[in-house]
XYZ file of C-alpha atoms in Angstrom:
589
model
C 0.000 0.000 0.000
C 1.130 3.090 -0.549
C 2.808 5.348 2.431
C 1.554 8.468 3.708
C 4.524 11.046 3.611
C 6.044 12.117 6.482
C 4.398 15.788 6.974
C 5.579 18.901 8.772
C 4.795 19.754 12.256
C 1.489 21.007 13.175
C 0.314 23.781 15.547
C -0.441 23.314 19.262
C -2.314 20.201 20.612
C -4.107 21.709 22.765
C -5.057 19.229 26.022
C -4.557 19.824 29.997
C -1.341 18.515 30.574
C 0.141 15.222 31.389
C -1.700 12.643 33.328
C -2.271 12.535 37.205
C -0.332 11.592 39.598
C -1.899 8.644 41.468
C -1.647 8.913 45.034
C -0.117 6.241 46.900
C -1.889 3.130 48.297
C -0.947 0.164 50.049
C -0.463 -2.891 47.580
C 1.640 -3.372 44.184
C 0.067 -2.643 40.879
C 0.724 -4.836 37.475
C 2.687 -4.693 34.810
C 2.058 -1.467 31.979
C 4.319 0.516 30.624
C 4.231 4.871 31.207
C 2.655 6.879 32.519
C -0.037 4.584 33.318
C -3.245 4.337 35.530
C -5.766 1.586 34.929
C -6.846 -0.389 38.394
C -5.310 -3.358 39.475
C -4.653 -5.878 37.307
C -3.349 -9.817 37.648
C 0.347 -9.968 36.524
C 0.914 -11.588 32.997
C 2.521 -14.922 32.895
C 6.025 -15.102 30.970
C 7.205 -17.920 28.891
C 4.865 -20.792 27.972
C 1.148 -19.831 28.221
C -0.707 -20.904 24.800
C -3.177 -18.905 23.072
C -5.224 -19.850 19.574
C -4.172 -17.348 16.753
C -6.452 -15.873 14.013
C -5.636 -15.066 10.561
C -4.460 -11.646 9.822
C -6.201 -8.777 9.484
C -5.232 -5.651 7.463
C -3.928 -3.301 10.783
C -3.836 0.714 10.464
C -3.637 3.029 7.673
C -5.661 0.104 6.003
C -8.937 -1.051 6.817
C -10.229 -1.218 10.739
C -8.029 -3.790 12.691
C -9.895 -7.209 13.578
C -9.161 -9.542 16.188
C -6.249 -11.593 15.061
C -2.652 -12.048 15.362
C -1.785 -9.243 13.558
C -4.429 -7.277 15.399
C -3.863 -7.290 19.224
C -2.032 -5.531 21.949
C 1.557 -6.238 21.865
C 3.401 -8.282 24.777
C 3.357 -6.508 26.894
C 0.639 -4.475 26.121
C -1.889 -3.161 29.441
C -5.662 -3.390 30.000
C -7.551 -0.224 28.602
C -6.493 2.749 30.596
C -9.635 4.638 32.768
C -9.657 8.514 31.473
C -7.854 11.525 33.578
C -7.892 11.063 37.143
C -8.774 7.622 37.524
C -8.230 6.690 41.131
C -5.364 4.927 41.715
C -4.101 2.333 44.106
C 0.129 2.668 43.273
C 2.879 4.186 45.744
C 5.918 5.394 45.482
C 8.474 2.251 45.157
C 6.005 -0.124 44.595
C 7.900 -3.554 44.427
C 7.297 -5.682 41.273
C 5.524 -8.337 41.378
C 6.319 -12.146 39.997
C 4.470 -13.979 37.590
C 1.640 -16.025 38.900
C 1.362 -19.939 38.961
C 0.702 -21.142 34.807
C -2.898 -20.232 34.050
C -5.123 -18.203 31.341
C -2.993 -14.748 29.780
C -4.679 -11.791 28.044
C -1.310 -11.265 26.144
C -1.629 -11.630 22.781
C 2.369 -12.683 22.079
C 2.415 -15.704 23.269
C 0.389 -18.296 21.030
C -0.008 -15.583 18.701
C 1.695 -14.622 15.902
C 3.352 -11.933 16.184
C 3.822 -10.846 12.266
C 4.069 -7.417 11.588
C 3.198 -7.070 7.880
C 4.589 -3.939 5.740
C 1.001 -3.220 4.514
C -0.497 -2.886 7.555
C 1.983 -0.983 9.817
C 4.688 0.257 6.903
C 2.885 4.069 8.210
C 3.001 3.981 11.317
C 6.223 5.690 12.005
C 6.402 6.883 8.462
C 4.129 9.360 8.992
C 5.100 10.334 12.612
C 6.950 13.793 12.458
C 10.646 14.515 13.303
C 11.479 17.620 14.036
C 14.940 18.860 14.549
C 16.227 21.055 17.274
C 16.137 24.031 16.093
C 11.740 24.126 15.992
C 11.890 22.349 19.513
C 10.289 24.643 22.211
C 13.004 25.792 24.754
C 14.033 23.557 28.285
C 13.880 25.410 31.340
C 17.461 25.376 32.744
C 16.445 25.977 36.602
C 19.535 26.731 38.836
C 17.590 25.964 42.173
C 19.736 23.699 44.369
C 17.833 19.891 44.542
C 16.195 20.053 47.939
C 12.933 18.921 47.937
C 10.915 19.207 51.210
C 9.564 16.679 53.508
C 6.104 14.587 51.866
C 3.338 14.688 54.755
C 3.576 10.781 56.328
C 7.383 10.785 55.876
C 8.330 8.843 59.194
C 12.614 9.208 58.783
C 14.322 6.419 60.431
C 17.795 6.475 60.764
C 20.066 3.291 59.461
C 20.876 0.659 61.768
C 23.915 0.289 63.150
C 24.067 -3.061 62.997
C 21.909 -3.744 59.481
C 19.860 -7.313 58.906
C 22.077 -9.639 57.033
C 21.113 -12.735 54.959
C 21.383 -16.057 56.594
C 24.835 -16.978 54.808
C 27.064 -14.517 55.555
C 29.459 -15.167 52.354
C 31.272 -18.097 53.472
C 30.700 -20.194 50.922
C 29.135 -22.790 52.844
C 25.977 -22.000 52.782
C 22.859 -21.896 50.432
C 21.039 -19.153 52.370
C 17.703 -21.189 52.374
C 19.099 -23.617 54.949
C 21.544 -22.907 57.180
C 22.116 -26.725 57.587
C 22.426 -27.240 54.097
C 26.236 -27.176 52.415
C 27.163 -25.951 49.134
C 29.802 -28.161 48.868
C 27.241 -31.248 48.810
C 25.618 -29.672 45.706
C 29.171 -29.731 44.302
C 29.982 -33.599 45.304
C 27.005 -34.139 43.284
C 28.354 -32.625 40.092
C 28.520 -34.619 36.932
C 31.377 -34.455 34.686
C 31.662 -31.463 32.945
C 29.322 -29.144 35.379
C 29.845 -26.325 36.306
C 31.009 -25.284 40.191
C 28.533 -23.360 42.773
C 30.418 -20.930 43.785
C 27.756 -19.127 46.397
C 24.407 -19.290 47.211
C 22.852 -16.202 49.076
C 19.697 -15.926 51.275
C 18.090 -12.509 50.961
C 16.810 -10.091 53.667
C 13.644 -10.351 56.043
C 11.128 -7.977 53.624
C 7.915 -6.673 54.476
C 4.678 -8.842 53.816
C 4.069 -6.347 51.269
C 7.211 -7.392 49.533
C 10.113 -5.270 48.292
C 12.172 -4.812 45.338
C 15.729 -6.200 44.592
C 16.734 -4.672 41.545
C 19.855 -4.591 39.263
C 23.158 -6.371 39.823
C 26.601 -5.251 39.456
C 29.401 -7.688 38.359
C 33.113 -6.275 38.391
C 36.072 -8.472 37.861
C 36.454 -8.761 41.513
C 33.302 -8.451 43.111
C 29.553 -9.053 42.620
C 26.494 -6.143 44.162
C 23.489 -6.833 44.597
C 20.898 -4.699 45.574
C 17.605 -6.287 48.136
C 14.929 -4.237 49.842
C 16.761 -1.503 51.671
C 20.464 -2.944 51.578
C 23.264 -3.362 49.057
C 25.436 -6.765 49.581
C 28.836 -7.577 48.353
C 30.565 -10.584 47.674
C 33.782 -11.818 46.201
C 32.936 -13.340 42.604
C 36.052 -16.446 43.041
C 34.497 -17.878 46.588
C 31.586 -15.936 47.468
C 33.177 -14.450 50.623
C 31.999 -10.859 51.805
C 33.719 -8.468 50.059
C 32.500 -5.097 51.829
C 29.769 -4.754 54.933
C 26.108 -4.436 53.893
C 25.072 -1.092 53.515
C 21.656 0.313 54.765
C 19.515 2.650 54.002
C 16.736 4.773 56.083
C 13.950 3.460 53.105
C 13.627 0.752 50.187
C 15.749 0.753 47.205
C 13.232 2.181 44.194
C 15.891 2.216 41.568
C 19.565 1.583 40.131
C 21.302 2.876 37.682
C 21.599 -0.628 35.360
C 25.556 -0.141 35.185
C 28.688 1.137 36.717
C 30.928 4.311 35.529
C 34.296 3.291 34.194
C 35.799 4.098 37.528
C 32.758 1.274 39.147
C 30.670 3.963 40.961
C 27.078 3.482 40.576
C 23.738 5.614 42.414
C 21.441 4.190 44.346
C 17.668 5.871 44.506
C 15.530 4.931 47.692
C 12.722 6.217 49.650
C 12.442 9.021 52.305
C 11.542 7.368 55.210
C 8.973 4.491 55.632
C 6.069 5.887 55.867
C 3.041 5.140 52.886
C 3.567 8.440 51.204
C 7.630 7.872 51.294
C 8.817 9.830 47.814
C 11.873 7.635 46.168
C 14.457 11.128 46.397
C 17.232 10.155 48.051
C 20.222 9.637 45.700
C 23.688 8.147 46.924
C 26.254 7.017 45.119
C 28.429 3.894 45.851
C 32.061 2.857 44.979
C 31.821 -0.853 44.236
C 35.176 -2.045 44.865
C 34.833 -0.415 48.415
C 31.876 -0.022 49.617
C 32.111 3.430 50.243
C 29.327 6.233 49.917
C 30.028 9.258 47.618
C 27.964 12.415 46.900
C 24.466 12.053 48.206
C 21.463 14.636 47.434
C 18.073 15.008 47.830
C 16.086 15.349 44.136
C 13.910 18.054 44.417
C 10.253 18.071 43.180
C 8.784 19.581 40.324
C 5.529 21.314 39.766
C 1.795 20.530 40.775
C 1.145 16.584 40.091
C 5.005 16.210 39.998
C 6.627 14.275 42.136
C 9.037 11.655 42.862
C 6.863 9.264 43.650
C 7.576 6.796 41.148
C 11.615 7.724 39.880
C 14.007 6.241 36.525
C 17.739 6.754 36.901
C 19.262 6.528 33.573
C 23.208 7.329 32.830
C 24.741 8.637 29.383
C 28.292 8.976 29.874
C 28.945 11.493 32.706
C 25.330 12.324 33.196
C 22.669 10.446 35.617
C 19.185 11.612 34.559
C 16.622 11.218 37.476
C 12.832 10.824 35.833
C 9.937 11.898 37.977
C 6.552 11.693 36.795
C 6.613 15.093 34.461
C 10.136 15.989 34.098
C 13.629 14.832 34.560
C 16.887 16.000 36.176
C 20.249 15.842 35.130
C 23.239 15.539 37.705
C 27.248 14.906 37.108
C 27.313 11.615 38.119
C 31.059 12.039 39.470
C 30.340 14.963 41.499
C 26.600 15.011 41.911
C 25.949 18.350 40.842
C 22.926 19.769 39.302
C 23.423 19.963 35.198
C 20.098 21.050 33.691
C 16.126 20.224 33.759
C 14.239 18.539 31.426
C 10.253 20.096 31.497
C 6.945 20.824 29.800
C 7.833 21.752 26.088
C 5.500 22.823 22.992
C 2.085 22.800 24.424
C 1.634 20.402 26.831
C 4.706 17.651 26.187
C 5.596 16.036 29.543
C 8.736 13.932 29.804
C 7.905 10.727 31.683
C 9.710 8.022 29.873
C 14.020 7.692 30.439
C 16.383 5.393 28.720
C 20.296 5.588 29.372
C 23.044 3.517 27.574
C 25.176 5.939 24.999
C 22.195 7.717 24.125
C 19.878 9.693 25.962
C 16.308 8.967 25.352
C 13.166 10.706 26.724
C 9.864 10.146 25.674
C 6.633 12.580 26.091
C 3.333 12.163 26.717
C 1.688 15.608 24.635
C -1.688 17.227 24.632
C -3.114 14.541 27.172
C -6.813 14.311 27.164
C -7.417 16.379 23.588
C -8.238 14.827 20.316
C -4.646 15.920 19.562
C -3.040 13.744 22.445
C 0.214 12.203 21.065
C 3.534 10.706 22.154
C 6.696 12.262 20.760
C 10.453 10.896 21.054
C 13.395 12.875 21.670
C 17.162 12.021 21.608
C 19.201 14.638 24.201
C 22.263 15.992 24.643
C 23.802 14.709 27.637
C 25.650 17.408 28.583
C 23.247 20.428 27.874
C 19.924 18.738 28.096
C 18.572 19.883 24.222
C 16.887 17.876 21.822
C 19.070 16.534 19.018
C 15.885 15.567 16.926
C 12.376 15.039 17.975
C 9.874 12.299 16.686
C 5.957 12.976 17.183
C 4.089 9.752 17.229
C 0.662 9.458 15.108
C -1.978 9.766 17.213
C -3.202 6.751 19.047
C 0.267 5.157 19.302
C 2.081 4.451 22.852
C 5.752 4.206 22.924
C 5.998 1.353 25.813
C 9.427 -0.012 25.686
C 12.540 0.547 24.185
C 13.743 -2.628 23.275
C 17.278 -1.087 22.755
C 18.946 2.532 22.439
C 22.198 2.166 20.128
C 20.344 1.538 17.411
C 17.262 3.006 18.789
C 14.426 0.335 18.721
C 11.566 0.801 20.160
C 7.812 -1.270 20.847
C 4.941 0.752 20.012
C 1.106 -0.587 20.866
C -1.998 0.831 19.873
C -4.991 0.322 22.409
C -7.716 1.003 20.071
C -6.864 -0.562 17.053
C -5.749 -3.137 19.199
C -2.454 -3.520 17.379
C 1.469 -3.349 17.685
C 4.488 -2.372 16.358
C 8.730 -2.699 16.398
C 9.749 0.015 14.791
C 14.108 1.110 14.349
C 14.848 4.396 14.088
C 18.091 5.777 12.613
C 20.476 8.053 14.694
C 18.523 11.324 13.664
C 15.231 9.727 14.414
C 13.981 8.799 11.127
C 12.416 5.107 10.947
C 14.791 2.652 9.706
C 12.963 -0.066 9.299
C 9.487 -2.485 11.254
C 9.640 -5.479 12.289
C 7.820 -8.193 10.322
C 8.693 -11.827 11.428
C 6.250 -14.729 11.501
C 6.254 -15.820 14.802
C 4.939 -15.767 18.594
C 7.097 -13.749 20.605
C 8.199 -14.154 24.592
C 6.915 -12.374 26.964
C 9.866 -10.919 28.218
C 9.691 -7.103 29.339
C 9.120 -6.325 32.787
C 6.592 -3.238 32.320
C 5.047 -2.142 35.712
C 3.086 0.527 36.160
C 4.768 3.681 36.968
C 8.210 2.518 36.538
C 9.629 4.927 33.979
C 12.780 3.103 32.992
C 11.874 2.670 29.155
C 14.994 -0.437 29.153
C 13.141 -2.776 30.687
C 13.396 -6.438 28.096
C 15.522 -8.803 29.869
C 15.740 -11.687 26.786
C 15.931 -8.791 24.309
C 19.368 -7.559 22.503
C 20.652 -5.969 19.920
C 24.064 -4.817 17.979
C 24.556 -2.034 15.491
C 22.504 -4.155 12.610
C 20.894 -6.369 14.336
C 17.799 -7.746 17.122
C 17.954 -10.609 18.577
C 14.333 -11.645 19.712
C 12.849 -14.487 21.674
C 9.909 -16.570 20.812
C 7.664 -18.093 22.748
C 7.778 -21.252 23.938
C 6.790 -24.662 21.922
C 6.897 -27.968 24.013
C 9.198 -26.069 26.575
C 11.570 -24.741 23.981
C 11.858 -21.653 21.601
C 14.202 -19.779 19.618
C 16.057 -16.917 19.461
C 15.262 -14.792 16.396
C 18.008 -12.535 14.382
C 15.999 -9.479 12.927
C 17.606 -7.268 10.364
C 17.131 -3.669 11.032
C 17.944 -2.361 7.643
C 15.068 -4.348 6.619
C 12.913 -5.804 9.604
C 13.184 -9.169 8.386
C 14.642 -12.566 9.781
C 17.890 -13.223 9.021
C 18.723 -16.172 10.851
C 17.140 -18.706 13.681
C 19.177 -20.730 16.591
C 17.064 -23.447 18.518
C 17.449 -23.815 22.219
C 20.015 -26.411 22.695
C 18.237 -27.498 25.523
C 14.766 -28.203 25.236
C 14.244 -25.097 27.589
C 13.712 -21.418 26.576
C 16.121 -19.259 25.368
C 17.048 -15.958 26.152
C 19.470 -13.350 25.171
C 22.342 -11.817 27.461
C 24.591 -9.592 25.119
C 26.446 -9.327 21.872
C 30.269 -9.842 22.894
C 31.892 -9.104 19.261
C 30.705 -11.634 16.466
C 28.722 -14.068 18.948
C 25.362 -13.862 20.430
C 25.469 -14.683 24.139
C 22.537 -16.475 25.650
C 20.713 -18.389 28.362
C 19.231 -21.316 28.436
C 16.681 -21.732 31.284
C 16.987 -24.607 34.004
C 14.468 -27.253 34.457
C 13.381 -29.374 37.473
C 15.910 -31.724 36.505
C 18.008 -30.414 34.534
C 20.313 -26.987 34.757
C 20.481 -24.067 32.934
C 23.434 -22.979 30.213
C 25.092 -20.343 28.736
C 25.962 -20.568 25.411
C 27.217 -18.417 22.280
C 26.019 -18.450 18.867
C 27.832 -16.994 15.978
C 26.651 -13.772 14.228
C 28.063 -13.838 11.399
C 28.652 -16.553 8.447
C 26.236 -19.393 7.380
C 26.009 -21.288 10.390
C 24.834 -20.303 13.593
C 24.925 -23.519 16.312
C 24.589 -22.644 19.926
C 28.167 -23.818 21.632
C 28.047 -24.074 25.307
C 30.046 -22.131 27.676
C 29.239 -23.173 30.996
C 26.686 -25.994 32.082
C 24.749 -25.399 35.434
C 24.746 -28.858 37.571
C 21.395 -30.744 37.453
C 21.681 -30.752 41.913
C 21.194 -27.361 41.590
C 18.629 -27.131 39.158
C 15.073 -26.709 41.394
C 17.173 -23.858 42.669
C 17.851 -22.318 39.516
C 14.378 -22.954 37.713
C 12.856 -21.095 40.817
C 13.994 -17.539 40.023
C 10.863 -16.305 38.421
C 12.012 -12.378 38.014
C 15.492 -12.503 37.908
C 18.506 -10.672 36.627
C 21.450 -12.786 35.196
C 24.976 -11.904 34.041
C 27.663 -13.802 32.540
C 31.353 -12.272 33.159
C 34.951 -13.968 32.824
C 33.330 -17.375 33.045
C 30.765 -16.779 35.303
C 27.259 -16.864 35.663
C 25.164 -14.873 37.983
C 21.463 -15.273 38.944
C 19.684 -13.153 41.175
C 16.009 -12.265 42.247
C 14.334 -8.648 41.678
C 11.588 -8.986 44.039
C 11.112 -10.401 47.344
C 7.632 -11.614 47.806
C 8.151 -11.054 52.051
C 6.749 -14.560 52.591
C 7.379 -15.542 56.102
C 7.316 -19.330 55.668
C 10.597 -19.790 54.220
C 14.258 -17.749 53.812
C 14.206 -16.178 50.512
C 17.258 -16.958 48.106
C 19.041 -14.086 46.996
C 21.534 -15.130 44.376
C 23.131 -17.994 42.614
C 26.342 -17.651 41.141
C 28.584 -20.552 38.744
C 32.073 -21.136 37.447
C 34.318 -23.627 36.588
């Protein structure tokens, strides 16, 4: 079909600003992208949960979308969103919940195919809007110092003296979960081949309501993870302590995802403990050490926003913080103020981040008018300005980006009832869509109010090329290489396994990957070749079946594979009483 050209920039759009911020409750909402506020929901199941497709249906720009494969909300696409100040039930640091036991999904990836045809999408950035810097309305560069004042409910505590620690202290002895239980009989059990255990942490008591444990940090000498309120170190070769907890006065909300080059990274938690507790406390940590840095309070911005709900996102030097509205930037060596990132053009709120080596904010414009809109901007780290700008055709949410350098990012649309994978090239223009045949994985960990737009664990991509997971068939999948000159396949690897498949990294010409553990059988990592005609899975490191009801049980995890070694760690404690709650796993020959 024939393209709509791209067109210029029209006037104002009008609308009453961005959406309301919901004010906080006392239990977790489910999984959405930003800025979002629909009710509670039940959590989406991940990998594995079978739906019947339909044929395909022409999708936008064409005729009216029909139910179909081609023809539904995306993966990780929300319920239908309630209009402006829909009452909400979210607070601030809201931990994230994990997937339910298997049962009925609403997501259309999984058992559906997930085909995005040329015809039926090939406009939908095409004839979105980008819009250099020089016709981008002006940021306001405030100078005020970042001192926010005290939220009403804000009960400060200080930091124990002598913090909780898990059960296993780091010896190496231990698997956390049972004090009685040695690592080193997990290791007499090893088969030839296998993999060593080289620790096995318990987390932290959490509250009933649970608590988050985001990020991990792996150095070549030491591995951080953050749990609840506390950062823990331990020595990657035995698993030993390599620096004292550290404890903070409220929960961890967010991390930045990686370290500087000098292995400093910021910590964001709550003010106090009380239900209205705002995440915007900042402090930054030396990894090798263990010792605090700068530390400043994030001030607020204007009515409806607040820190509430906070992204920390890192380009180079600069940490952006994300509130609900706006964004500040801060040297991240120093911690001083750089610049603000506001309301621009008529009504354009920033309140989606993503970090990496670009700077990525997204807007939601002219909410509530028949001109509302999303528009994507690429900054300048260092002064805050828009390179480019990208509107977004009316009716399309930008949820996730699946990856920043190249820029690729997952697009639904609620009332069509449709999706979209869309690249777009360094100045903003669309590279190419997505169009593969297939059922995708449910693999992005989209919460409501988390504003982090990098959120696809499972997902990568290199300068040509993204690597995306299916969805599961008899317990396996695949991992599929998309072009992104073109948005077609060019190549398929099978999990070697039997078990699904997931993408860590690109490390040069090979593809590094997961392969999940079973109930009897352990995970793997392996690598695949990028390049050339044949592209077999090779494994790298093979997890020990003793261990493998252990390492099947992380159900939102984080993993990592560095200098031979693979990591496994939970991002949310569930505060269940019954039993200790593991922490981390770690491997290495």
């Amino acid at each position: 079909m024939t393209q709509p050209p791209e067109q210029p920039p029209h006037g104002g759009y009008g609308g009453y600003g961005a959406p309301q911020n919901p004010p906080p409750a006392q239990h977790p909402q489910q999984p959405y992208g930003y800025p979002q506020t629909p009710p509670p929901q039940q959590p989406q199941p991940g990998y594995g949960h079978s739906q019947q497709g339909h044929p395909q249906q022409p999708g936008p720009y064409g005729q009216p979308a029909q139910p179909g494969p081609y023809a539904q909300p995306g993966p990780y696409t929300p319920p239908p969103q309630p209009g402006y100040g829909y009452p909400q039930g979210q607070y601030a640091g809201a931990p994230t919940p994990p997937p339910p036991a298997p049962g009925g999904s609403k997501s259309p990836f999984t058992g559906r195919t997930a085909a995005v045809i040329a015809a039926s999408v090939a406009a939908l950035i095409v004839a979105g809007v980008t819009v250099f810097a020089v016709t981008r309305g002006g940021d306001d560069e405030s100078k005020k110092k970042p001192v926010a004042e005290k939220s009403d409910g804000q009960d400060e505590e200080k930091a124990s003296d002598d913090p909780s620690t898990p059960v296993n202290q780091g010896d190496g002895k231990g698997d956390g979960a049972d004090e009685n239980v040695d690592v080193r009989e997990y290791n007499a059990d090893r088969k030839a081949g296998e993999a060593k255990i080289l620790m096995y942490k318990s987390a932290p008591d959490a509250p009933g309501a649970g608590a988050n444990a985001p990020g991990m940090w792996v150095t070549d000498k030491v591995v951080v993870k953050p749990a609840y309120k506390q950062l823990f170190a331990y020595n990657v070769v035995d698993g030993d302590p390599a620096w004292d907890p550290i404890e903070f006065t409220g929960k961890i909300c967010d991390v930045t995802a990686d370290a500087t080059a000098d292995g400093h990274v910021v910590v964001a938690y709550q003010h106090g403990t009380g239900d209205n507790a705002k995440c915007n406390q900042l402090q930054e940590i030396d990894l090798a050490t263990g010792e605090k840095g700068w530390s400043i309070e994030v001030e607020e911005g204007g009515f409806l926003d607040s820190t509430y709900s906070v992204a920390l996102v890192r380009t180079g030097d600069t940490l952006l913080v994300g509130r609900s509205q706006s964004a500040t930037a801060y040297d991240v060596t120093t911690g001083k103020k750089l610049w603000d990132k506001k309301e621009y053009g008529q009504s354009c709120y920033p309140d989606g981040f993503a970090g990496g080596t670009r700077l990525v904010v997204v807007s939601s414009c002219a909410v509530t008018s028949d001109k509302e809109h999303d528009e994507v901007q690429e900054l300048d780290p260092k002064t805050g300005k828009a390179k480019w700008t990208r509107k977004i055709p009316k009716g399309w949410k930008v949820e996730r980006a699946l990856s920043v350098d190249p820029l690729v990012l997952y697009l639904t649309n609620e009332e069509e009832n449709t999706w979209n994978i869309s690249a777009l090239t360094s100045d903003g223009r669309t590279r190419s869509q997505v169009k593969i045949d297939d059922s995708l994985a449910e693999t992005c960990e989209n919460y409501l109010l988390e504003r982090n737009l990098v959120g696809c664990p499972g997902v990568t991509a290199d300068a040509g090329t993204l690597y995306l997971p299916t969805a599961e068939k008899n317990d396996a999948n695949e991992i599929v290489a998309v072009d992104l000159s073109t948005g077609k396949e060019k190549w398929r690897v099978k999990s070697p396994a039997g078990a699904p498949l997931e993408a860590i990294r690109v490390e040069g010409s090979q593809l590094i990957a997961y392969a999940q553990a079973g109930n009897d059988a352990g995970g793997r990592v392996v690598s695949v070749p990028t390049t050339g005609s044949g592209h077999k899975a090779t494994t790298l490191l093979q997890m020990p079946e003793s261990t493998a009801k252990i390492e099947s049980d992380f159900y939102s995890k984080a993993i990592d594979y560095v200098d031979g070694r693979f990591y496994i760690s939970t991002t949310y404690l569930s505060g269940d009483d019954e039993s200790k709650e593991k922490l981390m796993l770690a491997y290495g020959k």
